[in-house]
Amino acid sequence: SGLIVSFGEMLIDFVPTVSGVSLAEAPGFVKAPGGAPANVAIAVTRLGGKSAFVGKLGDDEFGHMLAGILKQYGVKAEGINFDQGARTALAFVTLRADGEREFMFYRNPSADMLLKPEELNLELIRSAKVFHYGSISLIVEPCRSAHLKAMQVARDAGALLSYDPNLRLPLWPSAEDAREQIMSIWEKADLIKISDVELEFLTGSDKIDDASAMSLWHPNLKLLLVTLGEKGCRYYTKNFCGHVEAYHVNAVDTTGAGDSFVGALLCKIVDDHSLIEDESRLREALKFANACGAITTTKKGAIPALPTADEVLSLMKGSK
Ligand code: ATP
């Protein structure tokens, strides 16, 4: 199957050992490898697809640990660079009472922000059938230039561009800056996945409906997806739009559900770009992606919760 190259950050989340406490009250933390683009790359290989991760890690114990995890899951690692000076990024994560996650980042700067355009493995990027990325790599130079160059190289080589902005407001100088920069690469993407929260943020309206989603449409876009947690997802194409219900599961931790959803969908699309134009086949692919996201919420952490294709198919069968 075709190669999915995922570009961006990989880091370690430190998650309190007990839930529902503030960072100050937490008695201890456990390491949880993450970073949305890395999660997507692993989601793909778990499902039996082929992926590579492109990004920079610190030349430290954490950086090598993360590279080891990618390799352990079969993600191609030729696109990983190690920075001699800066540390691997860390984030401390708390779950607020309303269930939303709150992040405190240690990036001053971290290695991922220091990837330079000339460090990109262009041969690897040119071999991508799908090139996937977020927006965190747009926040500062030189990583921003590396991101823009990698996108261009992938596009010129014929890859489908897949964008999940993954808004992390605390990392941006201001909300206006976040919106402006996230939108600055909007029209380059073939496929965009946002969450309901991101839809509100990007449109500046508190309405989550078709009109507000369609206000984000651009002429070159092939597929826009809005994920709605336990309500499933909505899809928009040039010719049709609709809703695919979520699967009922006992959710314990939603971390990584969106990345799992994206990884699953990209696995379906990578060898069959035309699936996007056929509503019934697209709906099947989105059911698969919803099931994949649902399973990811049933276990703690992102990466350990990513399912295999068999697990996804068995949830889909059981729910019919
Ligand atoms: P993330 O938490 O990774 O940032 P996200 O906000 O991008 O996630 P979600 O909408 O939470 O994405 O989840 C993606 C998909 O996973 C949903 O469209 C849905 O199919 C599935 N999913 C998420 N949460 C649940 C849930 N509680 N029950 C069932 N399915 C879920």
XYZ file of C-alpha atoms and ligand atoms in Angstrom:
351
model
C 0.000 0.000 0.000
C 1.036 3.622 -0.542
C 3.128 5.563 1.925
C 1.554 8.107 4.273
C 4.109 10.657 5.484
C 3.155 12.533 8.643
C 5.021 15.759 9.374
C 5.354 17.637 12.659
C 5.929 17.245 16.359
C 6.410 14.258 18.605
C 6.654 14.857 22.318
C 6.035 13.367 25.725
C 2.879 14.203 27.630
C 3.218 13.911 31.387
C -0.156 12.808 32.675
C -1.110 12.841 36.392
C -1.328 9.370 37.942
C -4.691 10.349 39.450
C -7.354 12.131 37.430
C -9.260 15.278 38.256
C -6.412 17.076 40.031
C -4.514 20.248 39.165
C -0.882 20.008 38.111
C 0.174 21.330 41.515
C -1.895 18.723 43.354
C -0.791 15.785 41.174
C 1.159 13.271 43.252
C 3.035 12.000 40.200
C 3.057 11.788 36.434
C 3.411 9.047 33.848
C 5.031 9.479 30.443
C 2.657 9.287 27.513
C 4.294 9.616 24.092
C 2.250 11.790 21.766
C 2.154 14.633 19.299
C -0.696 14.422 16.820
C 1.381 13.792 13.653
C 3.283 10.972 15.374
C 0.013 9.478 16.628
C -1.366 9.520 13.082
C 1.746 7.744 11.750
C 1.353 5.010 14.369
C -2.416 4.765 13.837
C -1.648 3.947 10.200
C 0.852 1.150 10.883
C -1.404 -0.356 13.592
C -4.075 -0.694 10.908
C -1.606 -2.405 8.584
C -0.719 0.646 6.463
C 2.674 2.148 5.622
C 3.799 5.420 7.214
C 6.816 7.599 7.931
C 7.262 10.371 10.470
C 9.177 13.525 9.561
C 10.285 15.804 12.385
C 13.000 16.631 14.886
C 13.664 15.247 18.347
C 16.222 16.144 20.989
C 19.439 14.106 20.928
C 18.565 13.053 24.476
C 17.129 10.013 26.211
C 13.548 11.110 25.570
C 14.214 11.791 21.888
C 15.745 8.382 21.338
C 12.951 6.778 23.343
C 10.374 8.374 21.011
C 12.269 7.343 17.870
C 12.389 3.818 19.332
C 8.606 3.810 19.788
C 8.053 4.823 16.156
C 10.362 2.035 14.984
C 8.722 -0.467 17.314
C 5.399 0.288 15.615
C 6.939 -0.027 12.163
C 6.876 3.677 11.284
C 9.692 4.585 8.878
C 12.242 6.695 10.721
C 14.489 8.019 7.911
C 12.837 11.410 8.185
C 13.729 11.937 11.844
C 16.465 14.416 12.763
C 18.053 14.879 16.185
C 18.994 18.325 17.472
C 22.281 18.521 19.331
C 21.340 21.516 21.462
C 17.617 21.508 22.227
C 15.560 19.087 24.278
C 12.665 16.899 23.180
C 9.400 18.771 23.824
C 7.396 17.995 26.972
C 3.833 18.823 27.926
C 2.062 18.429 31.247
C -1.575 17.587 30.712
C -4.524 17.940 33.070
C -8.076 16.878 32.553
C -10.412 19.700 33.561
C -13.712 19.065 35.313
C -15.567 19.571 31.980
C -13.549 16.738 30.402
C -11.422 19.017 28.189
C -7.671 18.669 28.365
C -5.399 21.524 29.379
C -1.743 21.614 28.365
C 1.359 23.196 29.891
C 4.202 23.011 27.400
C 7.977 23.043 27.854
C 9.275 24.338 24.546
C 11.948 26.991 24.932
C 12.653 26.119 22.165
C 12.271 22.363 21.878
C 13.973 20.289 19.189
C 10.839 19.963 17.023
C 10.759 23.743 16.502
C 14.305 23.710 15.126
C 13.858 21.498 12.073
C 15.471 23.321 9.135
C 14.336 23.115 5.485
C 17.758 21.782 4.465
C 17.416 18.921 6.958
C 14.323 17.476 5.253
C 14.610 14.020 3.733
C 13.240 15.049 0.343
C 13.465 11.589 -1.164
C 11.205 10.225 1.560
C 8.743 13.112 1.194
C 8.612 12.662 -2.583
C 7.637 9.039 -2.122
C 4.488 9.989 -0.148
C 1.078 9.203 -1.596
C -0.477 11.212 1.252
C 1.301 13.997 3.134
C -0.306 14.836 6.489
C 0.439 17.759 8.821
C -0.901 20.021 11.561
C -0.368 23.645 12.525
C 1.967 23.496 15.530
C 4.925 23.273 13.138
C 3.880 26.654 11.697
C 4.327 28.576 14.927
C 8.048 29.397 14.752
C 11.005 29.393 12.403
C 12.915 27.506 11.180
C 10.328 24.716 11.469
C 7.705 26.849 9.721
C 9.863 27.097 6.576
C 10.613 23.381 6.750
C 6.876 22.694 6.958
C 6.087 24.908 3.944
C 8.872 23.362 1.895
C 7.877 19.790 2.764
C 4.264 20.545 1.756
C 5.422 21.955 -1.582
C 7.738 19.034 -2.300
C 5.015 16.505 -1.466
C 2.436 18.323 -3.589
C 4.838 18.618 -6.567
C 5.459 14.875 -6.331
C 1.718 14.233 -6.574
C 0.784 13.533 -2.935
C -2.649 14.255 -1.519
C -2.275 16.907 1.218
C -4.101 16.193 4.490
C -4.424 18.889 7.175
C -5.593 18.566 10.775
C -4.869 21.951 12.398
C -5.032 20.515 15.944
C -5.404 23.894 17.622
C -3.248 24.362 20.732
C -3.961 27.952 21.667
C -1.399 28.310 24.496
C 1.421 27.735 21.997
C 0.529 30.775 19.881
C 1.410 34.409 20.625
C -2.295 35.280 20.321
C -5.609 33.820 19.165
C -5.622 36.108 16.113
C -2.169 34.879 15.205
C -3.296 31.249 15.547
C -6.325 31.816 13.302
C -4.328 33.743 10.714
C -1.495 31.205 10.490
C -3.786 28.171 10.503
C -5.711 29.752 7.614
C -2.518 30.780 5.763
C -2.072 27.221 4.428
C -5.791 26.406 4.267
C -6.142 26.487 0.485
C -3.245 24.121 -0.111
C -4.974 21.122 1.473
C -6.977 18.496 -0.416
C -8.452 17.093 2.773
C -9.072 18.969 6.021
C -10.226 17.537 9.331
C -11.290 19.836 12.149
C -13.145 19.270 15.405
C -16.319 21.090 16.420
C -14.231 23.267 18.755
C -11.909 24.227 15.898
C -14.888 25.001 13.679
C -16.106 27.526 16.258
C -12.653 28.986 16.656
C -11.899 29.337 12.951
C -15.275 30.762 11.973
C -15.567 32.936 15.067
C -19.186 31.829 15.402
C -20.669 29.592 18.092
C -22.822 27.800 15.522
C -21.817 24.279 14.553
C -23.874 23.798 11.410
C -23.465 23.162 7.689
C -23.396 26.865 6.832
C -20.528 27.564 9.195
C -18.614 24.498 7.987
C -19.192 25.494 4.348
C -17.876 28.986 5.089
C -14.491 27.246 5.421
C -14.762 25.612 1.996
C -12.084 26.468 -0.585
C -12.134 25.783 -4.333
C -9.371 23.167 -4.340
C -10.694 21.242 -1.351
C -11.857 17.668 -1.924
C -13.092 16.736 1.545
C -13.841 18.648 4.746
C -14.526 16.680 7.910
C -15.857 17.968 11.207
C -15.506 15.495 14.074
C -18.055 15.710 16.870
C -16.775 13.299 19.544
C -19.557 10.930 20.628
C -21.804 12.389 17.910
C -19.602 11.071 15.094
C -18.625 13.264 12.177
C -19.939 15.361 9.317
C -18.458 15.334 5.833
C -18.546 17.890 3.037
C -17.456 17.499 -0.584
C -18.119 19.510 -3.736
C -21.164 17.347 -4.518
C -22.646 16.065 -1.274
C -22.517 16.303 2.498
C -23.824 14.279 5.404
C -23.396 12.780 8.841
C -21.970 9.470 10.081
C -22.992 8.420 13.592
C -20.404 7.402 16.175
C -20.183 3.945 17.748
C -21.320 3.561 21.342
C -18.398 2.710 23.579
C -17.402 3.193 27.185
C -15.055 6.156 26.759
C -12.397 6.593 29.449
C -9.877 8.902 27.732
C -10.480 10.650 24.406
C -6.794 11.478 23.857
C -5.806 10.539 20.331
C -9.353 9.829 19.069
C -9.016 12.492 16.385
C -5.592 11.232 15.301
C -6.868 7.680 15.179
C -9.840 8.834 13.069
C -7.482 10.589 10.636
C -5.053 7.669 10.440
C -7.908 5.296 9.655
C -9.379 7.506 6.964
C -5.980 8.076 5.326
C -5.418 4.304 5.237
C -8.620 3.970 3.214
C -7.852 6.913 0.920
C -4.139 6.358 0.255
C -4.630 3.645 -2.359
C -7.947 4.947 -3.625
C -8.169 8.740 -3.863
C -11.409 8.451 -5.870
C -13.217 7.107 -2.804
C -13.792 10.743 -1.812
C -16.096 11.263 -4.808
C -18.301 8.251 -4.135
C -20.625 8.973 -1.208
C -21.440 5.394 -0.268
C -17.784 4.331 -0.254
C -16.803 7.490 1.593
C -19.453 6.739 4.245
C -18.023 3.220 4.664
C -14.542 4.697 5.149
C -15.906 7.194 7.682
C -17.653 4.409 9.605
C -14.297 2.670 9.799
C -12.643 5.920 10.958
C -15.377 6.520 13.570
C -14.951 2.980 14.888
C -11.207 3.490 15.069
C -11.687 6.775 17.000
C -14.227 5.146 19.316
C -11.906 2.284 20.259
C -9.129 4.771 20.984
C -11.306 6.364 23.704
C -11.777 3.066 25.530
C -8.193 2.904 26.826
C -5.973 5.414 28.580
C -3.401 7.301 26.512
C -3.233 7.773 22.755
C -0.690 5.344 21.294
C -1.469 2.289 23.465
C -5.149 2.731 22.579
C -4.745 2.723 18.784
C -6.521 -0.349 17.370
C -5.648 -2.938 14.749
C -7.884 -3.381 11.701
C -9.333 -6.579 13.226
C -10.397 -4.736 16.365
C -12.038 -2.017 14.271
C -13.877 -4.515 12.072
C -15.116 -6.444 15.070
C -16.597 -3.278 16.636
C -18.258 -2.500 13.290
C -19.734 -6.002 13.018
C -20.918 -6.096 16.606
C -22.773 -2.810 16.200
C -24.778 -3.780 13.139
P -8.624 14.721 20.062
O -9.177 14.414 21.424
O -7.677 13.684 19.570
O -8.163 16.134 19.866
P -10.731 15.445 18.204
O -11.465 16.472 18.995
O -9.907 15.845 17.064
O -9.907 14.489 19.166
P -13.041 13.796 18.349
O -14.205 14.429 17.702
O -12.969 13.808 19.824
O -11.738 14.372 17.661
O -12.962 12.260 17.939
C -12.737 11.801 16.638
C -13.708 10.676 16.323
O -13.558 9.620 17.278
C -15.163 11.108 16.389
O -15.591 11.605 15.139
C -15.854 9.811 16.788
O -16.140 9.010 15.667
C -14.825 9.100 17.648
N -15.079 9.393 19.077
C -14.532 10.356 19.841
N -15.052 10.353 21.087
C -15.967 9.358 21.116
C -16.851 8.817 22.103
N -16.911 9.330 23.338
N -17.636 7.765 21.759
C -17.602 7.235 20.517
N -16.797 7.699 19.533
C -15.984 8.735 19.812
